[in-house]
PDB file of C-alpha atoms in Angstrom:
ATOM      1  CA  UNK X 753      95.035 133.677 118.054  1.00 47.00           C
ATOM      2  CA  UNK X 754      96.653 135.438 114.707  1.00 56.00           C
ATOM      3  CA  UNK X 755      98.944 138.283 115.085  1.00 69.00           C
ATOM      4  CA  UNK X 756      98.368 140.850 113.147  1.00 73.00           C
ATOM      5  CA  UNK X 757     101.321 142.442 110.940  1.00 80.00           C
ATOM      6  CA  UNK X 758     102.787 145.908 111.943  1.00 81.00           C
ATOM      7  CA  UNK X 759     102.189 146.354 108.322  1.00 82.00           C
ATOM      8  CA  UNK X 760      98.361 146.363 108.729  1.00 82.00           C
ATOM      9  CA  UNK X 761      98.403 149.029 111.531  1.00 83.00           C
ATOM     10  CA  UNK X 762      99.788 151.471 109.932  1.00 85.00           C
ATOM     11  CA  UNK X 763      97.578 151.140 106.989  1.00 86.00           C
ATOM     12  CA  UNK X 764      94.587 150.736 108.980  1.00 85.00           C
ATOM     13  CA  UNK X 765      95.930 154.238 110.553  1.00 86.00           C
ATOM     14  CA  UNK X 766      96.988 155.725 107.466  1.00 88.00           C
ATOM     15  CA  UNK X 767      93.144 155.024 105.523  1.00 88.00           C
ATOM     16  CA  UNK X 768      91.685 156.277 109.115  1.00 85.00           C
ATOM     17  CA  UNK X 769      93.309 159.871 109.216  1.00 87.00           C
ATOM     18  CA  UNK X 770      91.814 160.054 105.674  1.00 87.00           C
ATOM     19  CA  UNK X 771      88.804 159.353 106.224  1.00 85.00           C
ATOM     20  CA  UNK X 772      88.750 162.080 109.016  1.00 82.00           C
ATOM     21  CA  UNK X 773      88.060 164.153 106.153  1.00 86.00           C
ATOM     22  CA  UNK X 774      84.762 162.594 105.171  1.00 89.00           C
ATOM     23  CA  UNK X 775      82.912 165.226 107.509  1.00 84.00           C
ATOM     24  CA  UNK X 776      84.432 168.743 106.322  1.00 86.00           C
ATOM     25  CA  UNK X 777      84.200 167.111 102.590  1.00 90.00           C
ATOM     26  CA  UNK X 778      80.814 167.017 103.090  1.00 92.00           C
ATOM     27  CA  UNK X 779      79.539 169.796 105.034  1.00 89.00           C
ATOM     28  CA  UNK X 780      81.473 171.385 101.793  1.00 92.00           C
ATOM     29  CA  UNK X 781      79.214 169.215  98.659  1.00 94.00           C
ATOM     30  CA  UNK X 782      76.402 169.915 101.293  1.00 94.00           C
ATOM     31  CA  UNK X 783      76.564 172.837 100.052  1.00 93.00           C
ATOM     32  CA  UNK X 784      74.975 172.572  96.731  1.00 96.00           C
ATOM     33  CA  UNK X 785      73.876 168.717  96.490  1.00 97.00           C
ATOM     34  CA  UNK X 786      71.460 167.371  99.521  1.00 97.00           C
ATOM     35  CA  UNK X 787      71.978 164.683 100.962  1.00 97.00           C
ATOM     36  CA  UNK X 788      71.098 162.152  98.359  1.00 98.00           C
ATOM     37  CA  UNK X 789      72.266 163.621  95.406  1.00 98.00           C
ATOM     38  CA  UNK X 790      75.576 163.351  97.683  1.00 97.00           C
ATOM     39  CA  UNK X 791      75.585 160.410  98.371  1.00 97.00           C
ATOM     40  CA  UNK X 792      74.740 159.655  94.145  1.00 98.00           C
ATOM     41  CA  UNK X 793      77.891 162.189  93.327  1.00 96.00           C
ATOM     42  CA  UNK X 794      80.153 160.639  95.770  1.00 96.00           C
ATOM     43  CA  UNK X 795      79.485 157.133  94.785  1.00 96.00           C
ATOM     44  CA  UNK X 796      80.283 157.485  90.820  1.00 97.00           C
ATOM     45  CA  UNK X 797      83.735 158.559  91.360  1.00 96.00           C
ATOM     46  CA  UNK X 798      84.178 155.571  93.826  1.00 95.00           C
ATOM     47  CA  UNK X 799      82.618 153.822  91.515  1.00 96.00           C
ATOM     48  CA  UNK X 800      85.128 155.254  88.624  1.00 96.00           C
ATOM     49  CA  UNK X 801      88.456 154.688  90.970  1.00 94.00           C
ATOM     50  CA  UNK X 802      87.784 150.810  92.129  1.00 93.00           C
ATOM     51  CA  UNK X 803      87.022 150.038  88.171  1.00 96.00           C
ATOM     52  CA  UNK X 804      90.698 151.252  87.055  1.00 94.00           C
ATOM     53  CA  UNK X 805      91.782 149.959  89.894  1.00 90.00           C
ATOM     54  CA  UNK X 806      90.517 146.648  89.356  1.00 92.00           C
ATOM     55  CA  UNK X 807      91.298 146.394  85.715  1.00 94.00           C
ATOM     56  CA  UNK X 808      94.799 147.435  86.384  1.00 92.00           C
ATOM     57  CA  UNK X 809      95.180 144.332  88.911  1.00 88.00           C
ATOM     58  CA  UNK X 810      93.219 142.251  85.612  1.00 93.00           C
ATOM     59  CA  UNK X 811      90.218 142.138  89.598  1.00 90.00           C
ATOM     60  CA  UNK X 812      86.243 140.636  87.958  1.00 92.00           C
ATOM     61  CA  UNK X 813      83.873 142.726  88.859  1.00 93.00           C
ATOM     62  CA  UNK X 814      80.960 140.546  87.869  1.00 94.00           C
ATOM     63  CA  UNK X 815      80.014 139.067  90.513  1.00 92.00           C
ATOM     64  CA  UNK X 816      79.836 135.350  90.468  1.00 89.00           C
ATOM     65  CA  UNK X 817      76.495 133.025  91.033  1.00 89.00           C
ATOM     66  CA  UNK X 818      76.814 132.529  94.745  1.00 88.00           C
ATOM     67  CA  UNK X 819      77.444 136.169  95.461  1.00 90.00           C
ATOM     68  CA  UNK X 820      74.874 137.860  94.353  1.00 93.00           C
ATOM     69  CA  UNK X 821      72.997 137.064  97.121  1.00 91.00           C
ATOM     70  CA  UNK X 822      74.534 138.828  99.947  1.00 91.00           C
ATOM     71  CA  UNK X 823      75.972 142.129  97.638  1.00 94.00           C
ATOM     72  CA  UNK X 824      72.134 142.559  97.859  1.00 94.00           C
ATOM     73  CA  UNK X 825      71.480 142.492 101.307  1.00 93.00           C
ATOM     74  CA  UNK X 826      74.965 144.657 101.996  1.00 94.00           C
ATOM     75  CA  UNK X 827      74.098 146.792  99.576  1.00 96.00           C
ATOM     76  CA  UNK X 828      71.242 147.745 101.421  1.00 96.00           C
ATOM     77  CA  UNK X 829      72.176 148.362 104.563  1.00 96.00           C
ATOM     78  CA  UNK X 830      74.986 150.045 102.857  1.00 96.00           C
ATOM     79  CA  UNK X 831      72.183 152.412 101.347  1.00 97.00           C
ATOM     80  CA  UNK X 832      69.911 153.366 103.928  1.00 97.00           C
ATOM     81  CA  UNK X 833      73.676 153.567 106.403  1.00 97.00           C
ATOM     82  CA  UNK X 834      75.073 156.708 104.050  1.00 96.00           C
ATOM     83  CA  UNK X 835      71.436 158.032 103.654  1.00 97.00           C
ATOM     84  CA  UNK X 836      71.293 158.059 107.373  1.00 96.00           C
ATOM     85  CA  UNK X 837      74.617 159.634 107.641  1.00 95.00           C
ATOM     86  CA  UNK X 838      73.894 161.849 104.612  1.00 95.00           C
ATOM     87  CA  UNK X 839      70.515 163.723 106.158  1.00 95.00           C
ATOM     88  CA  UNK X 840      72.510 163.401 109.703  1.00 91.00           C
ATOM     89  CA  UNK X 841      75.120 165.883 108.815  1.00 88.00           C
ATOM     90  CA  UNK X 842      72.691 168.045 107.445  1.00 88.00           C
ATOM     91  CA  UNK X 843      71.021 168.214 110.267  1.00 86.00           C
ATOM     92  CA  UNK X 844      73.414 168.299 113.664  1.00 76.00           C
ATOM     93  CA  UNK X 845      76.937 169.708 113.594  1.00 69.00           C
ATOM     94  CA  UNK X 846      80.085 168.780 112.094  1.00 70.00           C
ATOM     95  CA  UNK X 847      81.071 168.447 115.501  1.00 66.00           C
ATOM     96  CA  UNK X 848      78.460 165.976 117.362  1.00 69.00           C
ATOM     97  CA  UNK X 849      78.420 164.614 113.340  1.00 73.00           C
ATOM     98  CA  UNK X 850      81.791 163.571 114.324  1.00 74.00           C
ATOM     99  CA  UNK X 851      81.762 162.688 117.601  1.00 71.00           C
ATOM    100  CA  UNK X 852      78.106 160.110 116.712  1.00 75.00           C
ATOM    101  CA  UNK X 853      79.610 158.540 113.869  1.00 80.00           C
ATOM    102  CA  UNK X 854      82.293 157.880 115.620  1.00 75.00           C
ATOM    103  CA  UNK X 855      80.799 155.415 118.072  1.00 75.00           C
ATOM    104  CA  UNK X 856      80.338 152.986 115.525  1.00 79.00           C
ATOM    105  CA  UNK X 857      83.605 150.986 116.392  1.00 75.00           C
ATOM    106  CA  UNK X 858      81.939 150.552 120.011  1.00 75.00           C
ATOM    107  CA  UNK X 859      78.892 149.016 118.151  1.00 79.00           C
ATOM    108  CA  UNK X 860      80.968 147.095 115.631  1.00 79.00           C
ATOM    109  CA  UNK X 861      82.966 145.476 118.347  1.00 76.00           C
ATOM    110  CA  UNK X 862      80.047 144.587 120.091  1.00 78.00           C
ATOM    111  CA  UNK X 863      78.199 142.885 117.060  1.00 84.00           C
ATOM    112  CA  UNK X 864      80.870 140.476 116.699  1.00 79.00           C
ATOM    113  CA  UNK X 865      80.858 139.375 119.752  1.00 77.00           C
ATOM    114  CA  UNK X 866      77.856 137.121 118.662  1.00 81.00           C
ATOM    115  CA  UNK X 867      78.866 136.732 115.101  1.00 79.00           C
ATOM    116  CA  UNK X 868      82.070 136.333 114.730  1.00 75.00           C
ATOM    117  CA  UNK X 869      83.457 133.477 116.898  1.00 72.00           C
ATOM    118  CA  UNK X 870      87.596 134.156 116.819  1.00 71.00           C
ATOM    119  CA  UNK X 871      86.644 137.869 117.796  1.00 69.00           C
ATOM    120  CA  UNK X 872      85.084 138.130 121.149  1.00 74.00           C
ATOM    121  CA  UNK X 873      84.315 141.127 122.875  1.00 71.00           C
ATOM    122  CA  UNK X 874      87.085 140.871 125.780  1.00 80.00           C
ATOM    123  CA  UNK X 875      87.673 142.881 129.141  1.00 84.00           C
ATOM    124  CA  UNK X 876      90.447 144.600 127.334  1.00 83.00           C
ATOM    125  CA  UNK X 877      89.452 145.607 124.344  1.00 80.00           C
ATOM    126  CA  UNK X 878      85.762 146.590 125.559  1.00 83.00           C
ATOM    127  CA  UNK X 879      88.086 149.052 128.559  1.00 87.00           C
ATOM    128  CA  UNK X 880      90.034 150.139 125.544  1.00 83.00           C
ATOM    129  CA  UNK X 881      87.927 150.626 123.158  1.00 81.00           C
ATOM    130  CA  UNK X 882      85.320 153.211 125.873  1.00 86.00           C
ATOM    131  CA  UNK X 883      89.146 154.483 126.408  1.00 87.00           C
ATOM    132  CA  UNK X 884      89.695 155.509 122.866  1.00 78.00           C
ATOM    133  CA  UNK X 885      86.520 156.897 122.481  1.00 79.00           C
ATOM    134  CA  UNK X 886      86.882 158.563 125.842  1.00 84.00           C
ATOM    135  CA  UNK X 887      89.725 160.729 123.931  1.00 76.00           C
ATOM    136  CA  UNK X 888      87.560 161.055 120.894  1.00 70.00           C
ATOM    137  CA  UNK X 889      84.964 162.953 122.767  1.00 74.00           C
ATOM    138  CA  UNK X 890      87.073 165.160 124.379  1.00 75.00           C
ATOM    139  CA  UNK X 891      88.917 165.791 121.243  1.00 62.00           C
ATOM    140  CA  UNK X 892      86.396 167.010 119.861  1.00 59.00           C
ATOM    141  CA  UNK X 893      84.568 169.054 122.666  1.00 61.00           C
ATOM    142  CA  UNK X 894      87.216 170.670 123.775  1.00 55.00           C
ATOM    143  CA  UNK X 895      88.581 171.897 120.343  1.00 49.00           C
ATOM    144  CA  UNK X 896      86.115 174.650 120.472  1.00 47.00           C
ATOM    145  CA  UNK X 897      85.353 172.934 116.852  1.00 44.00           C
ATOM    146  CA  UNK X 898      81.993 173.468 118.133  1.00 47.00           C
ATOM    147  CA  UNK X 899      79.656 175.134 119.839  1.00 47.00           C
ATOM    148  CA  UNK X 900      79.736 173.368 123.227  1.00 50.00           C
ATOM    149  CA  UNK X 901      78.235 170.062 124.539  1.00 49.00           C
ATOM    150  CA  UNK X 902      76.620 167.277 122.200  1.00 49.00           C
ATOM    151  CA  UNK X 903      72.966 167.641 122.056  1.00 48.00           C
ATOM    152  CA  UNK X 904      71.284 164.609 121.646  1.00 45.00           C
ATOM    153  CA  UNK X 905      67.420 165.677 121.285  1.00 50.00           C
ATOM    154  CA  UNK X 906      68.105 166.917 117.397  1.00 61.00           C
ATOM    155  CA  UNK X 907      66.992 164.457 114.884  1.00 76.00           C
ATOM    156  CA  UNK X 908      70.775 165.246 112.694  1.00 80.00           C
ATOM    157  CA  UNK X 909      72.485 163.838 115.991  1.00 76.00           C
ATOM    158  CA  UNK X 910      70.186 160.686 116.349  1.00 84.00           C
ATOM    159  CA  UNK X 911      70.101 159.966 112.247  1.00 91.00           C
ATOM    160  CA  UNK X 912      74.018 160.046 113.267  1.00 86.00           C
ATOM    161  CA  UNK X 913      73.889 157.538 116.023  1.00 83.00           C
ATOM    162  CA  UNK X 914      71.836 155.492 114.488  1.00 91.00           C
ATOM    163  CA  UNK X 915      73.910 155.633 110.955  1.00 94.00           C
ATOM    164  CA  UNK X 916      77.027 154.375 113.142  1.00 87.00           C
ATOM    165  CA  UNK X 917      74.615 151.484 114.842  1.00 90.00           C
ATOM    166  CA  UNK X 918      73.701 150.982 110.919  1.00 95.00           C
ATOM    167  CA  UNK X 919      77.935 151.681 110.196  1.00 91.00           C
ATOM    168  CA  UNK X 920      79.187 149.270 112.612  1.00 87.00           C
ATOM    169  CA  UNK X 921      76.817 146.478 111.649  1.00 92.00           C
ATOM    170  CA  UNK X 922      77.824 146.746 108.014  1.00 92.00           C
ATOM    171  CA  UNK X 923      81.486 146.172 108.764  1.00 84.00           C
ATOM    172  CA  UNK X 924      81.265 143.202 110.594  1.00 85.00           C
ATOM    173  CA  UNK X 925      78.364 141.063 108.424  1.00 87.00           C
ATOM    174  CA  UNK X 926      81.042 142.707 105.662  1.00 86.00           C
ATOM    175  CA  UNK X 927      84.218 140.689 107.483  1.00 80.00           C
ATOM    176  CA  UNK X 928      81.875 137.401 107.519  1.00 82.00           C
ATOM    177  CA  UNK X 929      81.043 138.207 104.321  1.00 84.00           C
ATOM    178  CA  UNK X 930      83.943 138.375 102.460  1.00 80.00           C
ATOM    179  CA  UNK X 931      84.425 134.850 103.162  1.00 79.00           C
ATOM    180  CA  UNK X 932      83.651 133.556 100.490  1.00 82.00           C
ATOM    181  CA  UNK X 933      83.368 136.994  98.993  1.00 84.00           C
ATOM    182  CA  UNK X 934      85.584 139.252  97.599  1.00 85.00           C
ATOM    183  CA  UNK X 935      86.011 142.797  98.676  1.00 84.00           C
ATOM    184  CA  UNK X 936      86.900 144.654  95.405  1.00 87.00           C
ATOM    185  CA  UNK X 937      83.729 143.082  93.629  1.00 92.00           C
ATOM    186  CA  UNK X 938      81.741 144.402  97.310  1.00 90.00           C
ATOM    187  CA  UNK X 939      83.230 147.582  97.518  1.00 89.00           C
ATOM    188  CA  UNK X 940      81.820 148.625  93.947  1.00 94.00           C
ATOM    189  CA  UNK X 941      78.722 146.736  93.689  1.00 96.00           C
ATOM    190  CA  UNK X 942      76.947 148.324  97.392  1.00 94.00           C
ATOM    191  CA  UNK X 943      77.949 152.069  95.518  1.00 96.00           C
ATOM    192  CA  UNK X 944      76.660 150.819  92.118  1.00 97.00           C
ATOM    193  CA  UNK X 945      73.165 148.865  93.746  1.00 96.00           C
ATOM    194  CA  UNK X 946      72.840 152.913  95.651  1.00 97.00           C
ATOM    195  CA  UNK X 947      73.118 154.721  92.909  1.00 97.00           C
ATOM    196  CA  UNK X 948      69.320 153.767  91.133  1.00 97.00           C
ATOM    197  CA  UNK X 949      67.936 154.606  94.605  1.00 97.00           C
ATOM    198  CA  UNK X 950      69.994 157.721  95.543  1.00 98.00           C
ATOM    199  CA  UNK X 951      69.154 159.420  92.469  1.00 98.00           C
ATOM    200  CA  UNK X 952      65.243 158.318  92.707  1.00 98.00           C
ATOM    201  CA  UNK X 953      65.360 159.504  96.243  1.00 97.00           C
ATOM    202  CA  UNK X 954      66.742 162.961  95.338  1.00 97.00           C
ATOM    203  CA  UNK X 955      65.043 163.828  92.341  1.00 96.00           C
ATOM    204  CA  UNK X 956      61.536 163.027  94.840  1.00 96.00           C
ATOM    205  CA  UNK X 957      63.144 165.370  97.799  1.00 96.00           C
ATOM    206  CA  UNK X 958      65.488 167.595  96.739  1.00 96.00           C
ATOM    207  CA  UNK X 959      66.780 170.356  94.762  1.00 96.00           C
ATOM    208  CA  UNK X 960      70.010 171.344  93.727  1.00 96.00           C
ATOM    209  CA  UNK X 961      71.531 174.430  94.853  1.00 96.00           C
ATOM    210  CA  UNK X 962      72.947 175.457  91.439  1.00 95.00           C
ATOM    211  CA  UNK X 963      73.281 178.871  92.394  1.00 95.00           C
ATOM    212  CA  UNK X 964      76.365 177.995  94.835  1.00 93.00           C
ATOM    213  CA  UNK X 965      78.400 175.332  93.167  1.00 94.00           C
ATOM    214  CA  UNK X 966      82.198 176.649  92.866  1.00 93.00           C
ATOM    215  CA  UNK X 967      85.354 174.626  93.358  1.00 93.00           C
ATOM    216  CA  UNK X 968      85.319 173.936  97.390  1.00 93.00           C
ATOM    217  CA  UNK X 969      81.764 171.208  97.070  1.00 94.00           C
ATOM    218  CA  UNK X 970      83.076 169.492  93.748  1.00 94.00           C
ATOM    219  CA  UNK X 971      86.336 168.809  95.117  1.00 94.00           C
ATOM    220  CA  UNK X 972      84.810 167.969  98.822  1.00 94.00           C
ATOM    221  CA  UNK X 973      82.788 165.442  96.695  1.00 95.00           C
ATOM    222  CA  UNK X 974      85.681 164.033  94.834  1.00 95.00           C
ATOM    223  CA  UNK X 975      87.589 163.532  97.891  1.00 95.00           C
ATOM    224  CA  UNK X 976      84.739 161.884  99.654  1.00 93.00           C
ATOM    225  CA  UNK X 977      84.099 159.699  96.376  1.00 94.00           C
ATOM    226  CA  UNK X 978      87.684 159.070  95.937  1.00 94.00           C
ATOM    227  CA  UNK X 979      89.909 158.892  98.970  1.00 92.00           C
ATOM    228  CA  UNK X 980      86.747 157.870 101.002  1.00 91.00           C
ATOM    229  CA  UNK X 981      84.784 155.499  99.050  1.00 89.00           C
ATOM    230  CA  UNK X 982      87.550 154.541  96.622  1.00 90.00           C
ATOM    231  CA  UNK X 983      90.808 153.741  98.261  1.00 89.00           C
ATOM    232  CA  UNK X 984      89.072 153.601 101.358  1.00 86.00           C
ATOM    233  CA  UNK X 985      86.802 151.226 101.053  1.00 81.00           C
ATOM    234  CA  UNK X 986      89.264 149.206  99.391  1.00 83.00           C
ATOM    235  CA  UNK X 987      91.359 149.660 102.020  1.00 84.00           C
ATOM    236  CA  UNK X 988      89.343 148.580 104.716  1.00 79.00           C
ATOM    237  CA  UNK X 989      87.174 146.055 103.180  1.00 75.00           C
ATOM    238  CA  UNK X 990      90.757 144.032 102.294  1.00 80.00           C
ATOM    239  CA  UNK X 991      91.763 144.723 106.052  1.00 82.00           C
ATOM    240  CA  UNK X 992      88.588 143.227 107.921  1.00 74.00           C
ATOM    241  CA  UNK X 993      88.678 140.785 105.113  1.00 74.00           C
ATOM    242  CA  UNK X 994      92.106 139.217 106.392  1.00 77.00           C
ATOM    243  CA  UNK X 995      92.643 140.235 110.058  1.00 77.00           C
ATOM    244  CA  UNK X 996      90.622 140.139 113.196  1.00 69.00           C
ATOM    245  CA  UNK X 997      87.303 142.928 112.156  1.00 63.00           C
ATOM    246  CA  UNK X 998      86.829 145.122 114.666  1.00 59.00           C
ATOM    247  CA  UNK X 999      90.957 145.409 115.516  1.00 66.00           C
ATOM    248  CA  UNK X1000      90.615 146.818 112.184  1.00 68.00           C
ATOM    249  CA  UNK X1001      87.393 148.530 112.796  1.00 64.00           C
ATOM    250  CA  UNK X1002      88.799 150.271 116.139  1.00 65.00           C
ATOM    251  CA  UNK X1003      91.040 152.806 114.265  1.00 74.00           C
ATOM    252  CA  UNK X1004      88.523 154.269 112.978  1.00 70.00           C
ATOM    253  CA  UNK X1005      88.625 156.633 116.538  1.00 70.00           C
ATOM    254  CA  UNK X1006      92.168 158.684 114.388  1.00 79.00           C
ATOM    255  CA  UNK X1007      89.099 159.207 112.186  1.00 78.00           C
ATOM    256  CA  UNK X1008      87.680 162.675 114.345  1.00 76.00           C
ATOM    257  CA  UNK X1009      90.708 163.757 115.657  1.00 77.00           C
ATOM    258  CA  UNK X1010      92.496 164.337 111.620  1.00 81.00           C
ATOM    259  CA  UNK X1011      88.827 165.998 111.391  1.00 76.00           C
ATOM    260  CA  UNK X1012      89.324 168.417 114.120  1.00 74.00           C
ATOM    261  CA  UNK X1013      92.951 169.365 112.547  1.00 79.00           C
ATOM    262  CA  UNK X1014      91.070 169.550 108.538  1.00 80.00           C
ATOM    263  CA  UNK X1015      88.379 171.943 109.952  1.00 74.00           C
ATOM    264  CA  UNK X1016      91.058 173.807 111.753  1.00 76.00           C
ATOM    265  CA  UNK X1017      93.064 174.177 108.072  1.00 83.00           C
ATOM    266  CA  UNK X1018      90.539 174.320 105.751  1.00 83.00           C
ATOM    267  CA  UNK X1019      87.179 175.919 107.841  1.00 74.00           C
ATOM    268  CA  UNK X1020      89.265 178.365 110.140  1.00 74.00           C
ATOM    269  CA  UNK X1021      87.862 176.314 113.478  1.00 66.00           C
ATOM    270  CA  UNK X1022      89.920 177.304 116.262  1.00 63.00           C
ATOM    271  CA  UNK X1023      91.825 174.340 118.226  1.00 65.00           C
ATOM    272  CA  UNK X1024      92.610 173.297 122.410  1.00 63.00           C
ATOM    273  CA  UNK X1025      94.974 171.794 124.313  1.00 67.00           C
ATOM    274  CA  UNK X1026      91.440 169.954 124.838  1.00 65.00           C
ATOM    275  CA  UNK X1027      93.097 167.817 121.945  1.00 57.00           C
ATOM    276  CA  UNK X1028      96.812 166.856 123.230  1.00 63.00           C
ATOM    277  CA  UNK X1029      94.740 164.986 126.175  1.00 77.00           C
ATOM    278  CA  UNK X1030      92.081 163.694 123.706  1.00 69.00           C
ATOM    279  CA  UNK X1031      94.906 162.034 121.461  1.00 62.00           C
ATOM    280  CA  UNK X1032      96.419 160.786 124.539  1.00 75.00           C
ATOM    281  CA  UNK X1033      93.863 158.717 126.051  1.00 80.00           C
ATOM    282  CA  UNK X1034      93.112 158.163 121.980  1.00 67.00           C
ATOM    283  CA  UNK X1035      96.679 156.566 121.603  1.00 69.00           C
ATOM    284  CA  UNK X1036      96.239 154.404 125.740  1.00 80.00           C
ATOM    285  CA  UNK X1037      92.555 152.809 123.929  1.00 76.00           C
ATOM    286  CA  UNK X1038      94.685 152.048 120.902  1.00 66.00           C
ATOM    287  CA  UNK X1039      97.246 150.379 122.787  1.00 69.00           C
ATOM    288  CA  UNK X1040      94.781 148.170 124.668  1.00 77.00           C
ATOM    289  CA  UNK X1041      92.591 147.331 121.397  1.00 68.00           C
ATOM    290  CA  UNK X1042      95.851 145.797 119.658  1.00 61.00           C
ATOM    291  CA  UNK X1043      97.285 144.644 123.071  1.00 60.00           C
ATOM    292  CA  UNK X1044      98.468 140.592 121.760  1.00 48.00           C
ATOM    293  CA  UNK X1045      97.646 141.092 118.177  1.00 52.00           C
ATOM    294  CA  UNK X1046     100.756 143.128 116.572  1.00 49.00           C
ATOM    295  CA  UNK X1047     103.057 140.540 115.827  1.00 46.00           C
ATOM    296  CA  UNK X1048     105.136 139.500 112.077  1.00 41.00           C
ATOM    297  CA  UNK X1049     102.376 136.159 111.830  1.00 40.00           C
ATOM    298  CA  UNK X1050     101.661 136.488 108.278  1.00 37.00           C
ATOM    299  CA  UNK X1051      97.440 137.016 107.263  1.00 38.00           C
ATOM    300  CA  UNK X1052      94.555 134.224 107.199  1.00 38.00           C
ATOM    301  CA  UNK X1053      94.050 133.944 103.722  1.00 31.00           C
TER     302      UNK X1053
END
């Protein structure tokens, strides 16, 4: 069994902590730019970030002949998943959206069990995921950042849950595809392919609220594009291409905790002692998920 080095664990924790700002950035961006246009502008930032990195590192951007087919179908899945997520964020509360999108590691672990032979769903890993997710629920629902318990009746809630399911599947599918596909080309081309679709949908169905334009929406989208879609996507795809996919994805439980803290700082939302209990359960869940996986062995190449 491949052991995951501590450096990879630390990088994964950092990336998922930064991803916690994604719902906050999305909320700011949606003040002006509706879901499809928000996605379009976000990925323009993301493409520029990844392109600059590839140019600096001398990484080939143009796909090889064998890479086009997996790129196309993963990009379509990517576009649908992001579209559902943005529409869900726009139609539900930030708390509900954060909780429901955070269920994607549970879906990822199940998909990995069926799609990746070396990544089976062992009982300890399942318990760890469930405990960690319970910590996330307690952290956010008990933080006072929302308006009460999660209710799945609203359409936005179901859209976020559907997006979480697709996200879990997409991450595992990407891990399989990256056995023969460069992770940086996947990161940039899934965004490139999504741009005309988001622009078409935005032009057809949405109206930009230019009267509300200010620094907050622009900076929110820039954070989503540069930090999350640019740096975050590259690092995440690189990690799951080299290490056990469901373990890397499991650190997504950190993101809602960061999101709550950023909501308190940037949106003035109150926190409670529920955060402490949630973080404790989260830590236990992470230990269970990563049991026996952290070591000093070299990654697979």
